[in-house]
Amino acid sequence: MKQKILLLFTVFSLIACKREQKISSSDWTKISNRTQYKEQDGSFELKSGNFTYNFKQNQTPFKKIILLNASMAGYISELGAENLIIGVSSPEYIYSEKIQDLIKEGKIQNVGSDQKYNVEKIISMKPDAIFTNYIASFDNAYQLLKNNGIQIIFLDEYMEQQPLQKAAYIKLFGEFFGKEKEAEAKYQEVEKNYNELKQLALRAKDKPVVLANEMYGDIWYIPGGNTSVAHYIADANATYIMKDNKDEKALTMSFEEVFAKTNGVQYWVNAGNHTSRKEMLKMNNFYGKLDVFNKGKLYTIGGKERQMANDFFESGGVRADLILKDYIKIFHPELLPDYQLTYMKELQ
């Protein structure tokens, strides 16, 4: 099941989305080309992909919400707003200890899984809003919820490829929860840290070559050169093997295609959730043909993992600065001698 969330992450990044609309009005606060919002005459307007929302003054801040995606829990936790959550789906994928405690106490209910939502239960709970990514196969469930007066807010935070744009969604959650100042302060902190770390990385004397992700079956889902992984590697002052590629999605490649690009690779990052090189090789003996596997350094995203939950996909959405700090520590350890990795873990 641990493989499942990693596979979903890479598959989601394969989705090419052209829904965004550019908005020229200076009144809009722009998170990205996908997501903008503004306040006007006491109302709050949001444009998220194809979806437009208008909230009257008495509709926000929300007091009772349901999350259908574990990744959004990170924004809520950073705002200290866990008590607003009354329901979640697939709670086993949520890392937050506070949210897990509230689930155990019965204050947060399980409303289903990524296979099927308990629509009747959700309706009976009468949430102010549901936050989720849009998944076409759930259209019938969404429509039934809407027919019963349930507000569903579709967000595309998982599709953002610029690390700071993904972090900026915390400002949107701040608007919904009446925590605008806290959200802005947190974002400013992350942005400041991130930019200072980028400058620190430029002091490094070398620029190592980096490989990312791993194979699922016969396919290597390798991040395109304009994905968040590629941006992190570049901002950490390293050279990604796909740096000249312009795709914002993962690319499907054979082992042979990836192998041909690995000459001189010194680091392999985001190498699944394996526990050892031996176990990794057992899963796929092709890895043994890579010089980086035999002589280089390998890192997984298992630094903050608990059973099926991984905080890289949760708080990592907001804490772009800590993810970048991890990569800098990996590629240029001399620049951060006292720092211990947060989300990453070296594979022995």
Tab-separated table of C-alpha atoms in Angstrom:
chain	number	residue	atom	x	y	z
A	1	MET	CA	0.000	0.000	0.000
A	2	LYS	CA	2.956	2.336	0.587
A	3	GLN	CA	3.783	1.935	-3.088
A	4	LYS	CA	0.215	3.006	-3.884
A	5	ILE	CA	0.519	6.602	-2.672
A	6	LEU	CA	3.851	7.023	-4.456
A	7	LEU	CA	2.375	5.630	-7.672
A	8	LEU	CA	-0.655	7.925	-7.354
A	9	PHE	CA	1.721	10.853	-6.887
A	10	THR	CA	3.621	10.079	-10.060
A	11	VAL	CA	0.495	9.239	-12.050
A	12	PHE	CA	-1.182	12.494	-10.981
A	13	SER	CA	1.852	14.343	-12.299
A	14	LEU	CA	1.276	12.705	-15.686
A	15	ILE	CA	-2.055	14.507	-16.100
A	16	ALA	CA	-1.724	17.353	-18.557
A	17	CYS	CA	-4.089	20.123	-17.543
A	18	LYS	CA	-4.974	23.080	-19.713
A	19	ARG	CA	-7.919	24.322	-17.668
A	20	GLU	CA	-6.330	27.429	-16.214
A	21	GLN	CA	-7.493	30.892	-17.192
A	22	LYS	CA	-5.273	33.911	-16.911
A	23	ILE	CA	-6.846	36.840	-15.146
A	24	SER	CA	-5.618	40.351	-15.781
A	25	SER	CA	-7.472	42.236	-13.053
A	26	SER	CA	-5.156	43.747	-10.464
A	27	ASP	CA	-7.771	42.970	-7.802
A	28	TRP	CA	-6.969	39.268	-7.939
A	29	THR	CA	-4.484	37.584	-5.652
A	30	LYS	CA	-2.766	35.141	-7.952
A	31	ILE	CA	-1.408	31.898	-6.521
A	32	SER	CA	-0.720	30.507	-9.985
A	33	ASN	CA	-2.282	30.407	-13.451
A	34	ARG	CA	-4.639	27.779	-12.059
A	35	THR	CA	-5.780	29.508	-8.901
A	36	GLN	CA	-6.673	33.100	-8.073
A	37	TYR	CA	-8.964	34.768	-5.565
A	38	LYS	CA	-10.216	38.196	-4.528
A	39	GLU	CA	-12.390	39.872	-1.935
A	40	GLN	CA	-14.864	42.497	-3.080
A	41	ASP	CA	-17.798	44.195	-1.342
A	42	GLY	CA	-17.728	41.650	1.458
A	43	SER	CA	-17.792	38.647	-0.862
A	44	PHE	CA	-15.010	36.185	-1.646
A	45	GLU	CA	-14.446	34.904	-5.176
A	46	LEU	CA	-12.229	31.986	-6.142
A	47	LYS	CA	-11.208	30.682	-9.552
A	48	SER	CA	-9.664	27.222	-9.444
A	49	GLY	CA	-9.097	25.552	-12.794
A	50	ASN	CA	-12.476	25.301	-14.522
A	51	PHE	CA	-14.361	26.088	-11.333
A	52	THR	CA	-15.551	29.469	-10.067
A	53	TYR	CA	-16.904	30.093	-6.572
A	54	ASN	CA	-18.598	33.087	-5.002
A	55	PHE	CA	-19.003	33.173	-1.232
A	56	LYS	CA	-21.120	35.772	0.522
A	57	GLN	CA	-19.918	37.432	3.691
A	58	ASN	CA	-21.943	35.160	5.981
A	59	GLN	CA	-20.639	31.940	4.356
A	60	THR	CA	-17.061	32.238	5.596
A	61	PRO	CA	-15.052	31.590	7.670
A	62	PHE	CA	-15.896	27.897	7.632
A	63	LYS	CA	-16.374	26.162	10.989
A	64	LYS	CA	-16.869	22.556	9.845
A	65	ILE	CA	-14.988	21.052	6.919
A	66	ILE	CA	-14.334	17.647	5.395
A	67	LEU	CA	-11.090	16.703	3.626
A	68	LEU	CA	-11.109	14.122	0.874
A	69	ASN	CA	-7.354	14.437	0.192
A	70	ALA	CA	-4.643	13.867	2.795
A	71	SER	CA	-2.311	16.336	1.060
A	72	MET	CA	-4.508	19.279	2.089
A	73	ALA	CA	-4.127	18.398	5.759
A	74	GLY	CA	-0.690	20.010	5.708
A	75	TYR	CA	-2.093	23.489	5.088
A	76	ILE	CA	-4.649	23.112	7.841
A	77	SER	CA	-2.104	21.813	10.331
A	78	GLU	CA	0.267	24.703	9.598
A	79	LEU	CA	-2.581	27.084	10.493
A	80	GLY	CA	-3.432	25.188	13.684
A	81	ALA	CA	-6.969	24.680	12.350
A	82	GLU	CA	-7.269	20.923	12.835
A	83	ASN	CA	-10.316	21.389	15.071
A	84	LEU	CA	-12.295	22.617	12.059
A	85	ILE	CA	-12.066	19.180	10.440
A	86	ILE	CA	-15.076	16.952	11.110
A	87	GLY	CA	-14.394	14.268	8.503
A	88	VAL	CA	-11.643	12.799	6.344
A	89	SER	CA	-11.413	10.051	3.771
A	90	SER	CA	-8.655	7.410	3.859
A	91	PRO	CA	-7.413	8.483	7.309
A	92	GLU	CA	-4.593	5.938	7.105
A	93	TYR	CA	-2.810	8.297	4.694
A	94	ILE	CA	-2.838	11.260	7.113
A	95	TYR	CA	0.430	11.840	8.968
A	96	SER	CA	-0.576	14.627	11.390
A	97	GLU	CA	-0.539	13.345	14.970
A	98	LYS	CA	-3.122	15.907	16.054
A	99	ILE	CA	-5.546	14.889	13.320
A	100	GLN	CA	-4.984	11.224	14.164
A	101	ASP	CA	-5.689	11.982	17.840
A	102	LEU	CA	-8.935	13.749	16.897
A	103	ILE	CA	-9.915	10.708	14.819
A	104	LYS	CA	-9.278	8.415	17.803
A	105	GLU	CA	-11.356	10.712	19.999
A	106	GLY	CA	-14.242	10.506	17.528
A	107	LYS	CA	-14.125	14.228	16.765
A	108	ILE	CA	-13.140	13.539	13.162
A	109	GLN	CA	-15.114	10.875	11.306
A	110	ASN	CA	-13.969	8.506	8.567
A	111	VAL	CA	-16.127	9.299	5.516
A	112	GLY	CA	-14.808	6.680	3.104
A	113	SER	CA	-11.808	5.892	0.963
A	114	ASP	CA	-10.244	6.812	-2.354
A	115	GLN	CA	-12.447	4.099	-3.843
A	116	LYS	CA	-15.825	5.140	-2.443
A	117	TYR	CA	-17.106	7.967	-0.261
A	118	ASN	CA	-19.869	7.470	2.302
A	119	VAL	CA	-22.142	10.098	0.769
A	120	GLU	CA	-25.010	9.533	3.195
A	121	LYS	CA	-22.710	10.037	6.170
A	122	ILE	CA	-21.222	13.201	4.684
A	123	ILE	CA	-24.693	14.665	4.099
A	124	SER	CA	-25.736	13.881	7.675
A	125	MET	CA	-22.657	15.684	9.039
A	126	LYS	CA	-23.683	18.954	7.329
A	127	PRO	CA	-20.197	20.390	6.666
A	128	ASP	CA	-19.761	24.008	5.630
A	129	ALA	CA	-17.487	22.802	2.842
A	130	ILE	CA	-15.632	19.817	1.422
A	131	PHE	CA	-12.100	20.267	0.065
A	132	THR	CA	-10.871	17.850	-2.573
A	133	ASN	CA	-9.047	17.422	-5.862
A	134	TYR	CA	-11.422	16.924	-8.762
A	135	ILE	CA	-11.644	13.282	-9.883
A	136	ALA	CA	-13.995	12.653	-12.799
A	137	SER	CA	-14.957	9.163	-11.630
A	138	PHE	CA	-16.567	10.698	-8.546
A	139	ASP	CA	-18.892	12.982	-10.529
A	140	ASN	CA	-22.028	11.145	-9.395
A	141	ALA	CA	-21.011	11.443	-5.742
A	142	TYR	CA	-20.177	15.139	-6.176
A	143	GLN	CA	-23.535	15.821	-7.793
A	144	LEU	CA	-25.425	14.019	-5.041
A	145	LEU	CA	-23.602	16.074	-2.413
A	146	LYS	CA	-24.323	19.311	-4.287
A	147	ASN	CA	-27.994	18.352	-4.614
A	148	ASN	CA	-28.092	18.155	-0.825
A	149	GLY	CA	-26.649	21.630	-0.371
A	150	ILE	CA	-23.052	20.570	0.326
A	151	GLN	CA	-20.400	23.026	-0.897
A	152	ILE	CA	-17.525	21.229	-2.667
A	153	ILE	CA	-14.319	23.164	-3.375
A	154	PHE	CA	-12.014	21.637	-5.964
A	155	LEU	CA	-8.357	22.615	-5.693
A	156	ASP	CA	-5.405	21.655	-7.898
A	157	GLU	CA	-2.595	22.151	-5.389
A	158	TYR	CA	-1.086	18.784	-6.280
A	159	MET	CA	-0.568	19.965	-9.872
A	160	GLU	CA	1.511	23.019	-8.976
A	161	GLN	CA	5.117	22.564	-10.091
A	162	GLN	CA	6.644	25.724	-8.645
A	163	PRO	CA	7.403	24.918	-4.985
A	164	LEU	CA	6.472	28.355	-3.650
A	165	GLN	CA	3.216	28.445	-5.629
A	166	LYS	CA	2.207	25.174	-4.021
A	167	ALA	CA	3.113	26.598	-0.609
A	168	ALA	CA	1.032	29.714	-1.356
A	169	TYR	CA	-2.201	27.705	-1.110
A	170	ILE	CA	-1.904	28.242	2.638
A	171	LYS	CA	-3.053	31.833	1.974
A	172	LEU	CA	-6.213	30.522	0.367
A	173	PHE	CA	-6.957	28.296	3.349
A	174	GLY	CA	-6.309	31.304	5.574
A	175	GLU	CA	-9.057	33.189	3.729
A	176	PHE	CA	-11.510	30.337	4.226
A	177	PHE	CA	-10.767	29.957	7.934
A	178	GLY	CA	-10.486	33.601	8.981
A	179	LYS	CA	-6.738	33.156	9.508
A	180	GLU	CA	-5.490	35.484	6.809
A	181	LYS	CA	-2.733	37.067	8.913
A	182	GLU	CA	-1.415	33.742	10.188
A	183	ALA	CA	-1.411	32.319	6.679
A	184	GLU	CA	0.373	35.313	5.179
A	185	ALA	CA	2.983	35.241	7.954
A	186	LYS	CA	3.635	31.534	7.431
A	187	TYR	CA	3.960	31.949	3.681
A	188	GLN	CA	6.321	34.909	4.075
A	189	GLU	CA	8.466	32.824	6.424
A	190	VAL	CA	8.632	29.912	3.973
A	191	GLU	CA	9.335	32.209	1.020
A	192	LYS	CA	12.113	34.064	2.888
A	193	ASN	CA	13.735	30.818	4.014
A	194	TYR	CA	13.478	29.334	0.526
A	195	ASN	CA	15.104	32.291	-1.203
A	196	GLU	CA	17.892	32.470	1.374
A	197	LEU	CA	18.563	28.749	0.916
A	198	LYS	CA	18.758	29.207	-2.873
A	199	GLN	CA	21.431	31.827	-2.331
A	200	LEU	CA	23.273	29.566	0.094
A	201	ALA	CA	23.308	26.737	-2.461
A	202	LEU	CA	25.096	28.991	-4.967
A	203	ARG	CA	28.150	28.982	-2.685
A	204	ALA	CA	28.779	25.313	-3.445
A	205	LYS	CA	31.949	24.562	-5.374
A	206	ASP	CA	30.501	21.691	-7.405
A	207	LYS	CA	27.222	20.931	-9.147
A	208	PRO	CA	26.519	17.181	-8.935
A	209	VAL	CA	24.413	15.265	-11.474
A	210	VAL	CA	21.131	13.859	-10.166
A	211	LEU	CA	18.677	11.077	-11.080
A	212	ALA	CA	15.127	10.986	-9.666
A	213	ASN	CA	12.204	8.627	-9.024
A	214	GLU	CA	12.136	4.909	-9.838
A	215	MET	CA	10.449	2.214	-11.912
A	216	TYR	CA	6.956	0.791	-11.489
A	217	GLY	CA	6.842	-2.427	-13.424
A	218	ASP	CA	8.582	-1.803	-16.746
A	219	ILE	CA	8.115	1.965	-16.674
A	220	TRP	CA	10.325	4.632	-15.113
A	221	TYR	CA	8.153	7.626	-14.253
A	222	ILE	CA	10.866	10.237	-14.463
A	223	PRO	CA	9.981	13.851	-13.591
A	224	GLY	CA	10.022	16.245	-16.501
A	225	GLY	CA	12.416	19.176	-16.514
A	226	ASN	CA	9.747	21.663	-15.412
A	227	THR	CA	8.311	19.659	-12.502
A	228	SER	CA	8.664	20.476	-8.821
A	229	VAL	CA	11.394	17.842	-8.432
A	230	ALA	CA	13.398	19.454	-11.216
A	231	HIS	CA	12.930	22.915	-9.697
A	232	TYR	CA	14.070	21.729	-6.273
A	233	ILE	CA	17.180	20.117	-7.740
A	234	ALA	CA	18.024	23.265	-9.736
A	235	ASP	CA	17.412	25.541	-6.736
A	236	ALA	CA	19.693	23.300	-4.667
A	237	ASN	CA	22.405	24.016	-7.277
A	238	ALA	CA	22.612	20.547	-8.771
A	239	THR	CA	22.208	19.293	-12.349
A	240	TYR	CA	19.163	17.173	-13.105
A	241	ILE	CA	19.529	14.679	-15.963
A	242	MET	CA	16.316	16.018	-17.538
A	243	LYS	CA	17.143	19.698	-17.064
A	244	ASP	CA	16.684	20.486	-20.769
A	245	ASN	CA	13.210	18.983	-20.878
A	246	LYS	CA	10.259	21.418	-20.560
A	247	ASP	CA	7.481	19.061	-19.416
A	248	GLU	CA	5.483	19.796	-16.252
A	249	LYS	CA	4.577	16.146	-15.874
A	250	ALA	CA	6.329	12.846	-15.324
A	251	LEU	CA	7.622	11.131	-18.440
A	252	THR	CA	7.277	7.407	-19.088
A	253	MET	CA	10.611	5.904	-20.056
A	254	SER	CA	12.128	2.443	-20.290
A	255	PHE	CA	15.083	1.436	-18.152
A	256	GLU	CA	17.307	1.568	-21.219
A	257	GLU	CA	16.270	5.151	-21.980
A	258	VAL	CA	17.029	6.263	-18.434
A	259	PHE	CA	20.255	4.244	-18.308
A	260	ALA	CA	21.536	6.112	-21.358
A	261	LYS	CA	21.218	9.391	-19.425
A	262	THR	CA	22.910	8.302	-16.195
A	263	ASN	CA	26.557	8.772	-17.123
A	264	GLY	CA	28.202	10.759	-14.325
A	265	VAL	CA	25.172	10.643	-12.002
A	266	GLN	CA	26.284	10.941	-8.368
A	267	TYR	CA	22.964	11.160	-6.538
A	268	TRP	CA	19.654	9.356	-6.874
A	269	VAL	CA	16.777	11.069	-5.047
A	270	ASN	CA	13.102	10.253	-4.458
A	271	ALA	CA	13.971	6.575	-4.899
A	272	GLY	CA	10.622	5.273	-3.690
A	273	ASN	CA	10.123	4.139	-0.114
A	274	HIS	CA	12.567	1.259	0.023
A	275	THR	CA	14.243	0.225	3.274
A	276	SER	CA	17.629	-0.815	1.834
A	277	ARG	CA	19.536	-1.142	-1.420
A	278	LYS	CA	19.280	-4.903	-1.078
A	279	GLU	CA	15.489	-4.715	-0.904
A	280	MET	CA	15.451	-2.240	-3.791
A	281	LEU	CA	17.555	-4.561	-5.945
A	282	LYS	CA	15.264	-7.456	-5.079
A	283	MET	CA	12.332	-5.422	-6.401
A	284	ASN	CA	14.153	-4.647	-9.656
A	285	ASN	CA	17.514	-6.189	-10.511
A	286	PHE	CA	18.006	-3.698	-13.359
A	287	TYR	CA	19.050	-1.135	-10.734
A	288	GLY	CA	22.285	-3.066	-10.239
A	289	LYS	CA	23.402	-1.950	-13.706
A	290	LEU	CA	23.458	1.711	-12.649
A	291	ASP	CA	26.761	3.183	-11.454
A	292	VAL	CA	24.873	5.493	-9.120
A	293	PHE	CA	23.240	2.487	-7.452
A	294	ASN	CA	26.590	0.813	-6.855
A	295	LYS	CA	28.841	3.813	-6.193
A	296	GLY	CA	26.628	6.852	-5.589
A	297	LYS	CA	24.313	8.068	-2.855
A	298	LEU	CA	20.617	7.123	-2.785
A	299	TYR	CA	17.828	8.880	-0.919
A	300	THR	CA	14.183	8.027	-0.387
A	301	ILE	CA	11.400	10.305	0.852
A	302	GLY	CA	10.964	8.123	3.937
A	303	GLY	CA	12.267	10.542	6.565
A	304	LYS	CA	8.810	11.200	8.043
A	305	GLU	CA	6.819	8.100	7.314
A	306	ARG	CA	4.379	6.262	9.544
A	307	GLN	CA	2.728	3.098	8.213
A	308	MET	CA	0.896	4.308	5.065
A	309	ALA	CA	1.249	8.020	5.818
A	310	ASN	CA	4.118	10.156	4.559
A	311	ASP	CA	4.569	13.750	5.696
A	312	PHE	CA	6.456	14.636	2.518
A	313	PHE	CA	3.052	14.725	0.792
A	314	GLU	CA	1.410	16.571	3.695
A	315	SER	CA	3.385	19.279	5.494
A	316	GLY	CA	5.867	19.164	2.605
A	317	GLY	CA	3.270	20.917	0.449
A	318	VAL	CA	3.670	24.003	2.620
A	319	ARG	CA	7.251	23.625	3.824
A	320	ALA	CA	8.993	24.022	0.492
A	321	ASP	CA	11.880	25.548	2.431
A	322	LEU	CA	12.493	22.340	4.374
A	323	ILE	CA	12.366	20.200	1.238
A	324	LEU	CA	14.909	22.482	-0.436
A	325	LYS	CA	17.021	22.371	2.715
A	326	ASP	CA	17.034	18.578	2.529
A	327	TYR	CA	18.236	18.624	-1.074
A	328	ILE	CA	20.982	21.120	-0.276
A	329	LYS	CA	22.104	18.975	2.651
A	330	ILE	CA	22.232	15.962	0.315
A	331	PHE	CA	24.104	17.627	-2.561
A	332	HIS	CA	26.241	20.080	-0.553
A	333	PRO	CA	26.500	18.796	3.039
A	334	GLU	CA	29.321	21.223	3.815
A	335	LEU	CA	26.869	24.151	3.522
A	336	LEU	CA	24.592	22.814	6.283
A	337	PRO	CA	26.923	20.905	8.612
A	338	ASP	CA	24.559	20.825	11.618
A	339	TYR	CA	21.287	20.166	9.783
A	340	GLN	CA	19.570	16.791	9.978
A	341	LEU	CA	17.343	15.701	7.066
A	342	THR	CA	13.606	16.227	7.548
A	343	TYR	CA	11.786	14.413	4.728
A	344	MET	CA	14.626	12.544	3.045
A	345	LYS	CA	16.459	9.445	4.214
A	346	GLU	CA	19.709	7.956	2.932
A	347	LEU	CA	19.406	4.420	1.663
A	348	GLN	CA	22.139	2.059	2.848
